[in-house]
Each structure stands twice: as C-alpha cells, then as structure tokens.
C-alpha cells in the first residue's frame, strides 16, 4: 500500500496535462537515488552536454538513460492509483412519468438521427422527411405523458438548440433531467432560459407568501412566468396581484403584464381594465381597450356600440333596403380614451380609419337590433351604399375574430364555392383563415374542403394551416382530388410543394389506402411537362410512406392495451406568415 | 416454452429483432446513416420478408428496376443490386431498420424468393467450405515448411536491422537532448517510420510516427516523449534479446512489433456479448475494435478488423447483442486479441451485462497487466456503481460508495458519448464498460441501474 503522499503524487489526475507526467520521487528508475526529474533533465539537455551519472559499465550513456527511463515508466504506470473523487453533482430530480414504449424509443432515435441530413434544397425524393415529423412525434409523446429516455436527452437538446420552434415541445418532453443536464453544458443554456427560474418550480397559488415574495423580488422574466402560471389556474388572484403593484410598474412592464390577462379574460376583469384606460402609456391604454372590447357586455363595448350605431344605419328609401354609412366627423377625447387611435396611417382617410375602429370594437350582438332585426347572414347580404362595403365588412371581420363569434364568422366567410371567395374580395385570405379559427373543427374542415373543390389548391395553403390535424375525411379527400387534378393538368409537383408538405404531416394516415392508385408512373402525355409523371409518382410515394410512418408512430406511442382513438389536436401549424 | 401461446412466440420473434441504434451502428458513415433512416419505412419496399436469420426485400429507387437487397444477420453480410460501393449500402440499412421497427413490415416467411435464396445458398456454401478448409488446413500445414522457415528468417533479419537502426536513432536523440526535438518536427520521425515499414516492422513504424507528434502535444511533452522513447527502446531490446525471454513475453514482443501471428488458441464457444465497437481512422487505414464479453467464461476479448482508405471494415456487430460463437486467441500475453470462428446463431439481444469492479480494482488490473505486457496502453474494464462527475475542466468516474475516481481521458471528454453517459446517470450510479490505462478511463458503453439495455457511448 502506498503512503498518503505517494498516493497523491501517483494519482491518476489531470493536473499537469493529459497523461501522467507528475514529476516525483515515485518515478525513480532502477537506482532509487535517481529521480525522474534527474532523468528528464539529462534527457532534455542530452548526455553529451550533461554526462549521465547512472551509466552502467558496458552501456553507453544514452542507452543506460533509456534503460532507467523504461524501468521508471513501467514502474510508475503499474503503480497508478485512482484519484480523489471531486464533489458529485446533486442527483437529477425524479421523472415520475411512465417509460416510453421500446418501439417508440427506437423511433425517436431514428427521427433524431435524421437531423444531420436536414439540409434543405434539392429534390426531395420519395422518402419521408423525418425531421418534419419530429414536432408531431413530440406533441404526441407529451400528450401521452411519457418520460424521455435519458440517453436521448443530449440529441433532443441539440435538436431544440438548432430549431427554436421545437423548443417548447422538446423541453416539455425532455423533462426535469434535461434541465439538470443543461446546467452542466453551456451549449444548452437556452433550456434554462426557457424554463422560468432556471427550472425551479414556481410557487403554486396556495403558497401566498412565496407568490408575494417572488412577485415583489423576482426578476422580470420570473414575474411574467409567475403571473402567467397564476392566471392559468386562479385568474382573479393573478389580477389582484398585478393590481397591487400596478402604479409602481414601468410602462413596458405594465404592457407585458396586461397582456397576460388575455388568457382567461372574463367580465370580472372589467373594473381593472377600465381603470387602465386612463393609463399614462398609450400602448397600455390601447391594449386595455382591446381587451375590453372583447368583453361584449363591458361598458366600453356599450359606448362603442352607441358610437358605431351612429355611423351605420338602415336606409329604407331605395327600392331595396341598404346600409347607409356616415363615418364620424371627429375623434374626441372620450373616443381616444376608449382606445381609438386618432392619427391614421399614411394613405388612409381619417374618417374611414375612425369608422373601422368603432365598428371593430362594437359588440357584434348589437347589430341585429340596429339593422331591422336581421340575422348576421342577412346583414352581410345587405348592399352597402357609397362604396363603404369593403371598409365595413373588414371591420366586422376583425370584430368577429376578436369576439370569437362563430355566427358572424360563418356569415362573413360566405359559401366556400362563391366566386368571390377565391378572388380578392372584401375579405382577404389571411382574414378568412382567422375567421375559420372561430368555427368548430368539423365546420372549418368542411368549408376549406368546399373552397378547394371550387378554387383548387393555389390559394389554399393558409386555410389548410388552420385546420385540425389529422384532416377530417372530406377535407383530406378534396385535397387528394385536387392534387390529382393538378397532376392531370400537366404541371410539376413542386408548384404544390407547400400543400404536399402539409398533406404529409396533416392527412389522416387512413387515407394512405386511397392513394395507392396514384403511385404508378403514368404514361407521358404530349401536353404534360416533360418527366412530370415520374416526379408526381415520387411525390405521392413520399406522401404515402410518410402517412404509413405516422400511423406506425401513433401506434407505437399508444399505451399498451388502450384502444386507438384519434385524438383531436390543435391546428397543425400557426397560420403561416407567407403563402407558398 | 411448452405452455406457450402465441404471446411467447411473439416475444421470441421480437426478441431477436435488433434495435434501430444497433442497425444504425452498422452504417459506414453519417451520410449512409441518414440515407438508410429514410429508407426504413414501408413506402419504397416490396416483397419483404425474413426468416432463419435473414431479411430480404425489393426497394424502389430512382431507376426502373427495384433493387434486390438481402441481409444475412449471422454475418452480418449484405448483398444489394444497387451500384453503391458503401458497405452496407443504404438499402441494406433501410431494410434492417424496417425489420427492426417490427409492425409486420418484414413478415416471417418460410421460403425466401429465388433472387434472395440463391445468394444465401451460395454464401452459406462458401462459409461452410471455408470452415472445412480451415479444419483440413491445420492438419496438412503450409505447403512447403522449409520455404516458410526461410521466409521467416529473412524477415527476422530485416526486423533486427530495423531495431538496431532505431536504437541508434534513439541514442542520438538522447545524446543531443530532447529539447532539440521540438524544432525537428514530424519530418525526421516520419522518415524513420518509413524505414521501419521497409524493415517489415509495422509496430516499430507506428510508434516512431507517434514520437513525431508528441512535441506538439502541449505542456508536459518532454516527459511524455521520454516515456515513449524509453518504451520503444524497451521493445527494441526485447526483440534483440528475444532468445533470452520467456516464451510468452517473446510472443508479446513479436505481436507488438506487428509480426503476423495467426490465432492459434483453442476455439472457445460461448455467448459473447458485444460490449463496444469503434473505429479509429488514419489516412490509409480504418481500424475497428470490437470488445466481446463471454457470459460463461467471463473473458473479455478484442476483435480487430481493418478497412482500406476510408472504407468501413466488413465485420460489424451491434452493441448489446450476444452471439453464440467460437473465438480463438492470438499469441501474445496481456492482449486479449481473438479471431471470430464459427458462429452458431445470429446475434440476438442479450439479457445480461458484464460484472463490474471498483475504480481501485480497475487501476490494479491495469498495473497487473503491465507485468505481462509493459507496452499496454489500457485494459478493458467494467466499472460498477460509478457516477460521472465534472471536475473543473475535466471529468471523472467516481465510485458511488468510496472516495476514489478515475479521470476520463482527453478523447473521452470531447466525445458526445460523455453527455449520453451523464444523461443516463443523472447523478446516480451506473455500470460502465471502457478502457482503463495510464491516460485515464475511456467509457465505451453504459448500463443504467435496473436495465440490461446497453447504451453505446462511442
């Protein structure tokens, strides 16, 4: 057994470079009187300059030096002891979630392995885009409440590091151990930033003292997270907490805090918001007004209804009833207090600008009474005098979106097969997509299906983006039919690559069987683009194999013994910013 | 088994399937891995099937005719009608992934189709013929023993000339001082290495080449250079005085010099668990190391295979599987090198892990192994109940129950496997297989508590 000091010198440690080169007496050669330091000094300078004292008779000095060094080296290596253990990290918190099924764990490894090859560009071939399926897989795994396999965490964190859109789902799935891991590697700091308080749990609503302390002393990000979490569980408590320090907050903080009230907005919030209408900051005032106008029974909504009603009236003097519009003549102080912006953007008349804001903020429920007891559908059908239709309908659209009014949304959308639905009408495609969001998923899907059946796919991308995943059967059928028609029309598939990509991710896997007939390469026709048939077959192959893969993924994630039921999911993607 | 319903059969069927990681470990490079992953779905495949340790299928590619892909899991060996020179090609990887994924994509069928059956029959015939030849060959011996002896003698003379020259070169270095080596750079040693290649002593050549790199290896290089010079000197001396050495040590010297020594140990049949597989690549050669652990014998053995210039070596065994096979040891003490002999069954998932030791025992084991082979860089060791712990800029594996730890080598610290190991542990004790030597410990595979799932780290 080596003594304490020798153990230390001869420990496997990295204090002096990569391997063991600690100079010490423990490294002596055959002659214990000669230290490793002596050997090294002699070797560095050379035996010509410093004659080697340890030379044995009959051995040349350099050879004798090498002999001694060889013995010392083997001796040192043979006597290596383990080093003293450093301070061990705190163990990672337990992850109580059930273990991921083995097949799903293998699938995850495959999806994550594809990350390296995700470089875009070029032809896509007939194989599925695995990286594109990762968000869907993560959402499903989080939905089932599985724990991530620990050895997959580094790859998950790397994937989330490269793609911010993956982060919320990837981190939710990765769980507490990923945060523990991220503290050890600076590459993954983003995970700690994303998790409020560096992953420390936020106090619950029951712990009034901790809530109060964090609210008073916490960093801005922690306070926003606290308010948001509280709002989700105890809306009133969150509002009262905010009100308690409201006058002392900075204007930009007030704006952020006010924004958290958007979630779970209810009539009880009105007094606080009404008071915020008198805020020093214009942005805070505007946000408060916007929130109040989303409450149809608020006093602000009632004031807006009166103002809007003064501008819009039923004109019965003509052969058919029509809507007559008389926009406001001025924007007075009380209107400004209620959030109306007085100065229009460049290029717009101020009176129509004011009108738009009044109609947008007025409760939609007040119009039937004002316009002769008509329904929303009848009101939208009324002619509007003097070219005000565009302005008026656009304002109603914004109101329907803000007030989430399905009846008005339906009326403003009109029939999907109407000719103006496809062209530039009073309602733009982006507004249509927002209106659709107010409808029930089935109705939404049916409307978009009807739209595609009449107008084809070229305008459909944005609308498809707000439909629930997987697409309802009628919608799926109309997309497949439209793709089939596009192929027969002789164009190339990449003109529809956006819709194709969506279909791969959103089409119900059950549709795969119906696509079989499209996989073959058709005979080239004279009017078709050269080679298009082959590319279409390839694109359909990719679609089908992606659908099969998604079906397999869903099955692997289903808990053992549970019946497979399609779970309704939210919209597949955010309404895209750009079409195409 | 006799009580068994279809459930047990299903389990058996599932049990012999590999995991996606194990399949992807066969990929020769990252590009093949990606391309293979994409083909691991039902879409492009038809006529797929599996049975008796083989998997086959037809894959639709860009051409008009689908490629015909067959895999013999026992090898594993592959054939594919595609023109790719990668081995295995992406189709073989995709087919294996498809099969590994289950979901009936490669259903068990009694008879492979003709195009697959032909290749399998031809391959199995060849394997049997080789086995028969080996058995017959050992009896008859080399064609002309006299000529072989003369060849060996000529080679020994060349090696002796090389070793003598190298001794001279080392003595000159020590006479002039190591300090001058810093300016000399790679060139001089590369030339010496080339001369050792001519002397047919590849072991000396490799060591000489590495000497050239040490002066640029950072602080402490003189001590490392002196150590390596001294060990090279020891090897030269071992060769020059081999007649006076015990037989085992003389055999070790010969194998360290790189003289060919066919596996002559008795074949040991066992369930060999694949502990780790990793490649080291230099400009001319890819060297693959596969560590195996015998469930019955308790031995740890190394399979070495080589691939020329950027091509992956042919032998590839997925980590975590166990194969019922025979291994024969190569001569040379302290080295666990073996050759794979007859394989009795395709590799199948293993439900065991090697027994482990403490960090102190691991260090002892390395020290003891140096007795038989002083040139040994490291020994294979399984550590039990250790925790990866950051230690300033470095990392160590610390015993869960004592106060000692082994530092990780520099190579290990820069690998992504370190993070997989840390994630797997989560601060709790794990079992880790790796190589323990004078530079520290290099983890290669880990097992979390309470599972037999091997997680590769390299």
mmCIF file of N, CA and C in Angstrom, chain A residues 215-305:
data_model
loop_
_atom_site.group_PDB
_atom_site.id
_atom_site.type_symbol
_atom_site.label_atom_id
_atom_site.label_comp_id
_atom_site.label_asym_id
_atom_site.label_seq_id
_atom_site.Cartn_x
_atom_site.Cartn_y
_atom_site.Cartn_z
ATOM 1 N N UNK A 215 -43.157 37.847 -6.479
ATOM 2 C CA UNK A 215 -43.721 38.985 -7.208
ATOM 3 C C UNK A 215 -43.020 40.283 -6.813
ATOM 4 N N UNK A 216 -42.656 40.383 -5.543
ATOM 5 C CA UNK A 216 -42.010 41.613 -5.073
ATOM 6 C C UNK A 216 -40.535 41.660 -5.443
ATOM 7 N N UNK A 217 -39.869 40.484 -5.402
ATOM 8 C CA UNK A 217 -38.414 40.491 -5.517
ATOM 9 C C UNK A 217 -37.888 39.856 -6.791
ATOM 10 N N UNK A 218 -38.734 39.145 -7.535
ATOM 11 C CA UNK A 218 -38.262 38.361 -8.673
ATOM 12 C C UNK A 218 -37.785 39.223 -9.833
ATOM 13 N N UNK A 219 -37.048 38.584 -10.747
ATOM 14 C CA UNK A 219 -36.660 39.241 -11.995
ATOM 15 C C UNK A 219 -37.892 39.375 -12.877
ATOM 16 N N UNK A 220 -37.778 40.240 -13.885
ATOM 17 C CA UNK A 220 -38.934 40.493 -14.744
ATOM 18 C C UNK A 220 -39.464 39.187 -15.351
ATOM 19 N N UNK A 221 -38.536 38.355 -15.903
ATOM 20 C CA UNK A 221 -38.969 37.116 -16.567
ATOM 21 C C UNK A 221 -39.672 36.187 -15.579
ATOM 22 N N UNK A 222 -39.144 36.138 -14.360
ATOM 23 C CA UNK A 222 -39.765 35.277 -13.352
ATOM 24 C C UNK A 222 -41.170 35.787 -13.013
ATOM 25 N N UNK A 223 -41.301 37.106 -12.954
ATOM 26 C CA UNK A 223 -42.600 37.676 -12.586
ATOM 27 C C UNK A 223 -43.611 37.415 -13.694
ATOM 28 N N UNK A 224 -43.175 37.575 -14.970
ATOM 29 C CA UNK A 224 -44.098 37.294 -16.072
ATOM 30 C C UNK A 224 -44.546 35.831 -16.007
ATOM 31 N N UNK A 225 -43.559 34.926 -15.763
ATOM 32 C CA UNK A 225 -43.887 33.497 -15.705
ATOM 33 C C UNK A 225 -44.849 33.221 -14.559
ATOM 34 N N UNK A 226 -44.589 33.870 -13.403
ATOM 35 C CA UNK A 226 -45.453 33.668 -12.237
ATOM 36 C C UNK A 226 -46.873 34.116 -12.546
ATOM 37 N N UNK A 227 -46.971 35.312 -13.138
ATOM 38 C CA UNK A 227 -48.297 35.855 -13.437
ATOM 39 C C UNK A 227 -49.038 34.947 -14.416
ATOM 40 N N UNK A 228 -48.308 34.489 -15.446
ATOM 41 C CA UNK A 228 -48.938 33.623 -16.444
ATOM 42 C C UNK A 228 -49.424 32.321 -15.822
ATOM 43 N N UNK A 229 -48.577 31.722 -14.961
ATOM 44 C CA UNK A 229 -48.949 30.447 -14.347
ATOM 45 C C UNK A 229 -50.146 30.627 -13.421
ATOM 46 N N UNK A 230 -50.115 31.720 -12.692
ATOM 47 C CA UNK A 230 -51.206 32.001 -11.761
ATOM 48 C C UNK A 230 -52.510 32.258 -12.517
ATOM 49 N N UNK A 231 -52.376 32.998 -13.625
ATOM 50 C CA UNK A 231 -53.554 33.350 -14.406
ATOM 51 C C UNK A 231 -54.243 32.097 -14.937
ATOM 52 N N UNK A 232 -53.404 31.092 -15.279
ATOM 53 C CA UNK A 232 -53.965 29.872 -15.846
ATOM 54 C C UNK A 232 -54.788 29.111 -14.804
ATOM 55 N N UNK A 233 -54.435 29.272 -13.533
ATOM 56 C CA UNK A 233 -55.124 28.465 -12.513
ATOM 57 C C UNK A 233 -56.091 29.284 -11.679
ATOM 58 N N UNK A 234 -55.694 30.493 -11.286
ATOM 59 C CA UNK A 234 -56.545 31.344 -10.449
ATOM 60 C C UNK A 234 -56.591 32.741 -11.062
ATOM 61 N N UNK A 235 -57.419 32.926 -12.105
ATOM 62 C CA UNK A 235 -57.387 34.200 -12.846
ATOM 63 C C UNK A 235 -57.545 35.421 -11.944
ATOM 64 N N UNK A 236 -58.442 35.328 -10.985
ATOM 65 C CA UNK A 236 -58.706 36.512 -10.158
ATOM 66 C C UNK A 236 -57.488 36.864 -9.314
ATOM 67 N N UNK A 237 -56.832 35.809 -8.790
ATOM 68 C CA UNK A 237 -55.663 36.018 -7.945
ATOM 69 C C UNK A 237 -54.569 36.745 -8.731
ATOM 70 N N UNK A 238 -54.385 36.344 -9.983
ATOM 71 C CA UNK A 238 -53.361 36.962 -10.822
ATOM 72 C C UNK A 238 -53.677 38.441 -11.013
ATOM 73 N N UNK A 239 -54.943 38.736 -11.272
ATOM 74 C CA UNK A 239 -55.323 40.130 -11.496
ATOM 75 C C UNK A 239 -55.099 40.955 -10.240
ATOM 76 N N UNK A 240 -55.460 40.384 -9.096
ATOM 77 C CA UNK A 240 -55.296 41.132 -7.844
ATOM 78 C C UNK A 240 -53.819 41.376 -7.544
ATOM 79 N N UNK A 241 -52.992 40.373 -7.862
ATOM 80 C CA UNK A 241 -51.557 40.520 -7.649
ATOM 81 C C UNK A 241 -51.020 41.663 -8.501
ATOM 82 N N UNK A 242 -51.444 41.694 -9.748
ATOM 83 C CA UNK A 242 -50.990 42.739 -10.664
ATOM 84 C C UNK A 242 -51.470 44.110 -10.178
ATOM 85 N N UNK A 243 -52.733 44.158 -9.760
ATOM 86 C CA UNK A 243 -53.300 45.439 -9.317
ATOM 87 C C UNK A 243 -52.551 45.976 -8.097
ATOM 88 N N UNK A 244 -52.011 45.060 -7.265
ATOM 89 C CA UNK A 244 -51.385 45.502 -6.015
ATOM 90 C C UNK A 244 -50.143 46.346 -6.255
ATOM 91 N N UNK A 245 -49.460 46.129 -7.374
ATOM 92 C CA UNK A 245 -48.240 46.911 -7.620
ATOM 93 C C UNK A 245 -48.336 47.744 -8.890
ATOM 94 N N UNK A 246 -49.503 47.771 -9.509
ATOM 95 C CA UNK A 246 -49.692 48.367 -10.837
ATOM 96 C C UNK A 246 -49.088 49.762 -10.983
ATOM 97 N N UNK A 247 -49.383 50.710 -10.039
ATOM 98 C CA UNK A 247 -48.887 52.083 -10.286
ATOM 99 C C UNK A 247 -47.366 52.161 -10.261
ATOM 100 N N UNK A 248 -46.699 51.186 -9.612
ATOM 101 C CA UNK A 248 -45.242 51.296 -9.479
ATOM 102 C C UNK A 248 -44.492 50.683 -10.662
ATOM 103 N N UNK A 249 -45.195 49.936 -11.507
ATOM 104 C CA UNK A 249 -44.512 49.228 -12.592
ATOM 105 C C UNK A 249 -44.116 50.184 -13.716
ATOM 106 N N UNK A 250 -43.045 49.825 -14.421
ATOM 107 C CA UNK A 250 -42.628 50.639 -15.570
ATOM 108 C C UNK A 250 -43.593 50.406 -16.723
ATOM 109 N N UNK A 251 -43.676 51.366 -17.649
ATOM 110 C CA UNK A 251 -44.691 51.299 -18.705
ATOM 111 C C UNK A 251 -44.553 50.034 -19.539
ATOM 112 N N UNK A 252 -43.286 49.656 -19.942
ATOM 113 C CA UNK A 252 -43.179 48.471 -20.796
ATOM 114 C C UNK A 252 -43.523 47.198 -20.032
ATOM 115 N N UNK A 253 -43.233 47.204 -18.719
ATOM 116 C CA UNK A 253 -43.617 46.048 -17.906
ATOM 117 C C UNK A 253 -45.131 45.973 -17.777
ATOM 118 N N UNK A 254 -45.768 47.140 -17.580
ATOM 119 C CA UNK A 254 -47.237 47.152 -17.463
ATOM 120 C C UNK A 254 -47.862 46.525 -18.705
ATOM 121 N N UNK A 255 -47.289 46.862 -19.874
ATOM 122 C CA UNK A 255 -47.839 46.338 -21.123
ATOM 123 C C UNK A 255 -47.744 44.816 -21.160
ATOM 124 N N UNK A 256 -46.554 44.287 -20.772
ATOM 125 C CA UNK A 256 -46.361 42.830 -20.784
ATOM 126 C C UNK A 256 -47.304 42.156 -19.789
ATOM 127 N N UNK A 257 -47.408 42.749 -18.617
ATOM 128 C CA UNK A 257 -48.262 42.138 -17.584
ATOM 129 C C UNK A 257 -49.726 42.148 -18.031
ATOM 130 N N UNK A 258 -50.137 43.270 -18.612
ATOM 131 C CA UNK A 258 -51.527 43.387 -19.047
ATOM 132 C C UNK A 258 -51.839 42.304 -20.071
ATOM 133 N N UNK A 259 -50.836 42.007 -20.886
ATOM 134 C CA UNK A 259 -51.022 41.021 -21.943
ATOM 135 C C UNK A 259 -51.349 39.635 -21.374
ATOM 136 N N UNK A 260 -50.854 39.343 -20.171
ATOM 137 C CA UNK A 260 -51.128 38.015 -19.609
ATOM 138 C C UNK A 260 -52.611 37.866 -19.252
ATOM 139 N N UNK A 261 -53.327 38.990 -19.114
ATOM 140 C CA UNK A 261 -54.752 38.898 -18.773
ATOM 141 C C UNK A 261 -55.582 38.394 -19.953
ATOM 142 N N UNK A 262 -54.981 38.402 -21.152
ATOM 143 C CA UNK A 262 -55.676 37.934 -22.347
ATOM 144 C C UNK A 262 -56.190 36.501 -22.132
ATOM 145 N N UNK A 263 -55.366 35.705 -21.427
ATOM 146 C CA UNK A 263 -55.782 34.331 -21.136
ATOM 147 C C UNK A 263 -56.830 34.366 -20.035
ATOM 148 N N UNK A 264 -57.909 33.698 -20.260
ATOM 149 C CA UNK A 264 -58.964 33.605 -19.240
ATOM 150 C C UNK A 264 -59.677 34.917 -18.992
ATOM 151 N N UNK A 265 -59.737 35.766 -20.014
ATOM 152 C CA UNK A 265 -60.393 37.069 -19.876
ATOM 153 C C UNK A 265 -61.869 36.873 -19.526
ATOM 154 N N UNK A 266 -62.335 37.607 -18.513
ATOM 155 C CA UNK A 266 -63.727 37.439 -18.087
ATOM 156 C C UNK A 266 -64.280 38.785 -17.607
ATOM 157 N N UNK A 267 -65.582 38.798 -17.434
ATOM 158 C CA UNK A 267 -66.258 40.057 -17.053
ATOM 159 C C UNK A 267 -65.677 40.634 -15.766
ATOM 160 N N UNK A 268 -65.180 39.775 -14.884
ATOM 161 C CA UNK A 268 -64.648 40.265 -13.608
ATOM 162 C C UNK A 268 -63.420 41.152 -13.800
ATOM 163 N N UNK A 269 -62.793 41.040 -14.962
ATOM 164 C CA UNK A 269 -61.584 41.837 -15.199
ATOM 165 C C UNK A 269 -61.931 43.277 -15.577
ATOM 166 N N UNK A 270 -63.217 43.552 -15.830
ATOM 167 C CA UNK A 270 -63.564 44.841 -16.410
ATOM 168 C C UNK A 270 -63.150 46.038 -15.561
ATOM 169 N N UNK A 271 -63.435 46.024 -14.241
ATOM 170 C CA UNK A 271 -63.072 47.238 -13.474
ATOM 171 C C UNK A 271 -61.589 47.574 -13.580
ATOM 172 N N UNK A 272 -60.753 46.538 -13.500
ATOM 173 C CA UNK A 272 -59.315 46.787 -13.580
ATOM 174 C C UNK A 272 -58.944 47.349 -14.943
ATOM 175 N N UNK A 273 -59.501 46.751 -16.010
ATOM 176 C CA UNK A 273 -59.168 47.216 -17.360
ATOM 177 C C UNK A 273 -59.698 48.622 -17.596
ATOM 178 N N UNK A 274 -60.889 48.889 -17.087
ATOM 179 C CA UNK A 274 -61.495 50.216 -17.262
ATOM 180 C C UNK A 274 -60.585 51.282 -16.662
ATOM 181 N N UNK A 275 -59.996 50.932 -15.499
ATOM 182 C CA UNK A 275 -59.104 51.870 -14.827
ATOM 183 C C UNK A 275 -57.818 52.028 -15.637
ATOM 184 N N UNK A 276 -57.381 50.936 -16.306
ATOM 185 C CA UNK A 276 -56.159 51.006 -17.110
ATOM 186 C C UNK A 276 -56.355 51.859 -18.356
ATOM 187 N N UNK A 277 -57.614 52.164 -18.706
ATOM 188 C CA UNK A 277 -57.855 53.040 -19.860
ATOM 189 C C UNK A 277 -57.318 54.444 -19.607
ATOM 190 N N UNK A 278 -57.148 54.788 -18.337
ATOM 191 C CA UNK A 278 -56.609 56.108 -18.006
ATOM 192 C C UNK A 278 -55.104 56.073 -17.826
ATOM 193 N N UNK A 279 -54.455 55.051 -18.320
ATOM 194 C CA UNK A 279 -53.015 54.881 -18.088
ATOM 195 C C UNK A 279 -52.208 55.965 -18.789
ATOM 196 N N UNK A 280 -51.016 56.217 -18.245
ATOM 197 C CA UNK A 280 -50.135 57.215 -18.849
ATOM 198 C C UNK A 280 -49.640 56.762 -20.226
ATOM 199 N N UNK A 281 -49.458 55.459 -20.379
ATOM 200 C CA UNK A 281 -48.869 54.952 -21.624
ATOM 201 C C UNK A 281 -49.945 54.689 -22.662
ATOM 202 N N UNK A 282 -49.694 55.132 -23.894
ATOM 203 C CA UNK A 282 -50.685 54.967 -24.948
ATOM 204 C C UNK A 282 -50.864 53.482 -25.286
ATOM 205 N N UNK A 283 -49.745 52.715 -25.291
ATOM 206 C CA UNK A 283 -49.834 51.293 -25.631
ATOM 207 C C UNK A 283 -50.637 50.527 -24.586
ATOM 208 N N UNK A 284 -50.464 50.883 -23.326
ATOM 209 C CA UNK A 284 -51.230 50.215 -22.275
ATOM 210 C C UNK A 284 -52.713 50.533 -22.464
ATOM 211 N N UNK A 285 -53.013 51.806 -22.754
ATOM 212 C CA UNK A 285 -54.417 52.201 -22.972
ATOM 213 C C UNK A 285 -55.012 51.384 -24.117
ATOM 214 N N UNK A 286 -54.263 51.277 -25.233
ATOM 215 C CA UNK A 286 -54.793 50.582 -26.414
ATOM 216 C C UNK A 286 -55.050 49.114 -26.103
ATOM 217 N N UNK A 287 -54.124 48.503 -25.363
ATOM 218 C CA UNK A 287 -54.307 47.086 -25.031
ATOM 219 C C UNK A 287 -55.510 46.889 -24.117
ATOM 220 N N UNK A 288 -55.653 47.794 -23.129
ATOM 221 C CA UNK A 288 -56.804 47.694 -22.223
ATOM 222 C C UNK A 288 -58.096 47.819 -23.007
ATOM 223 N N UNK A 289 -58.129 48.749 -23.958
ATOM 224 C CA UNK A 289 -59.346 48.942 -24.755
ATOM 225 C C UNK A 289 -59.632 47.715 -25.603
ATOM 226 N N UNK A 290 -58.576 47.154 -26.156
ATOM 227 C CA UNK A 290 -58.773 45.966 -26.996
ATOM 228 C C UNK A 290 -59.358 44.822 -26.170
ATOM 229 N N UNK A 291 -58.819 44.645 -24.964
ATOM 230 C CA UNK A 291 -59.303 43.563 -24.102
ATOM 231 C C UNK A 291 -60.759 43.818 -23.711
ATOM 232 N N UNK A 292 -61.082 45.073 -23.419
ATOM 233 C CA UNK A 292 -62.452 45.395 -23.013
ATOM 234 C C UNK A 292 -63.430 45.168 -24.156
ATOM 235 N N UNK A 293 -62.989 45.484 -25.369
ATOM 236 C CA UNK A 293 -63.911 45.321 -26.490
ATOM 237 C C UNK A 293 -64.166 43.846 -26.790
ATOM 238 N N UNK A 294 -63.282 42.968 -26.281
ATOM 239 C CA UNK A 294 -63.532 41.542 -26.438
ATOM 240 C C UNK A 294 -64.539 41.044 -25.408
ATOM 241 N N UNK A 295 -64.898 41.910 -24.469
ATOM 242 C CA UNK A 295 -65.940 41.570 -23.485
ATOM 243 C C UNK A 295 -67.228 42.261 -23.931
ATOM 244 N N UNK A 296 -68.155 41.565 -24.592
ATOM 245 C CA UNK A 296 -69.293 42.238 -25.239
ATOM 246 C C UNK A 296 -70.190 42.980 -24.251
ATOM 247 N N UNK A 297 -70.108 42.610 -22.972
ATOM 248 C CA UNK A 297 -71.010 43.281 -22.033
ATOM 249 C C UNK A 297 -70.317 44.350 -21.225
ATOM 250 N N UNK A 298 -69.120 44.710 -21.613
ATOM 251 C CA UNK A 298 -68.417 45.748 -20.867
ATOM 252 C C UNK A 298 -68.980 47.117 -21.203
ATOM 253 N N UNK A 299 -68.709 48.059 -20.310
ATOM 254 C CA UNK A 299 -69.179 49.435 -20.529
ATOM 255 C C UNK A 299 -68.523 50.007 -21.776
ATOM 256 N N UNK A 300 -67.257 49.685 -21.988
ATOM 257 C CA UNK A 300 -66.576 50.203 -23.177
ATOM 258 C C UNK A 300 -67.258 49.686 -24.424
ATOM 259 N N UNK A 301 -67.595 48.380 -24.433
ATOM 260 C CA UNK A 301 -68.253 47.813 -25.594
ATOM 261 C C UNK A 301 -69.586 48.545 -25.842
ATOM 262 N N UNK A 302 -70.290 48.855 -24.754
ATOM 263 C CA UNK A 302 -71.562 49.543 -24.903
ATOM 264 C C UNK A 302 -71.351 50.950 -25.489
ATOM 265 N N UNK A 303 -70.319 51.647 -25.012
ATOM 266 C CA UNK A 303 -70.038 53.004 -25.551
ATOM 267 C C UNK A 303 -69.687 52.915 -27.035
ATOM 268 N N UNK A 304 -68.892 51.883 -27.393
ATOM 269 C CA UNK A 304 -68.517 51.708 -28.790
ATOM 270 C C UNK A 304 -69.748 51.387 -29.632
ATOM 271 N N UNK A 305 -70.658 50.588 -29.059
ATOM 272 C CA UNK A 305 -71.864 50.234 -29.800
ATOM 273 C C UNK A 305 -72.663 51.483 -30.135
#
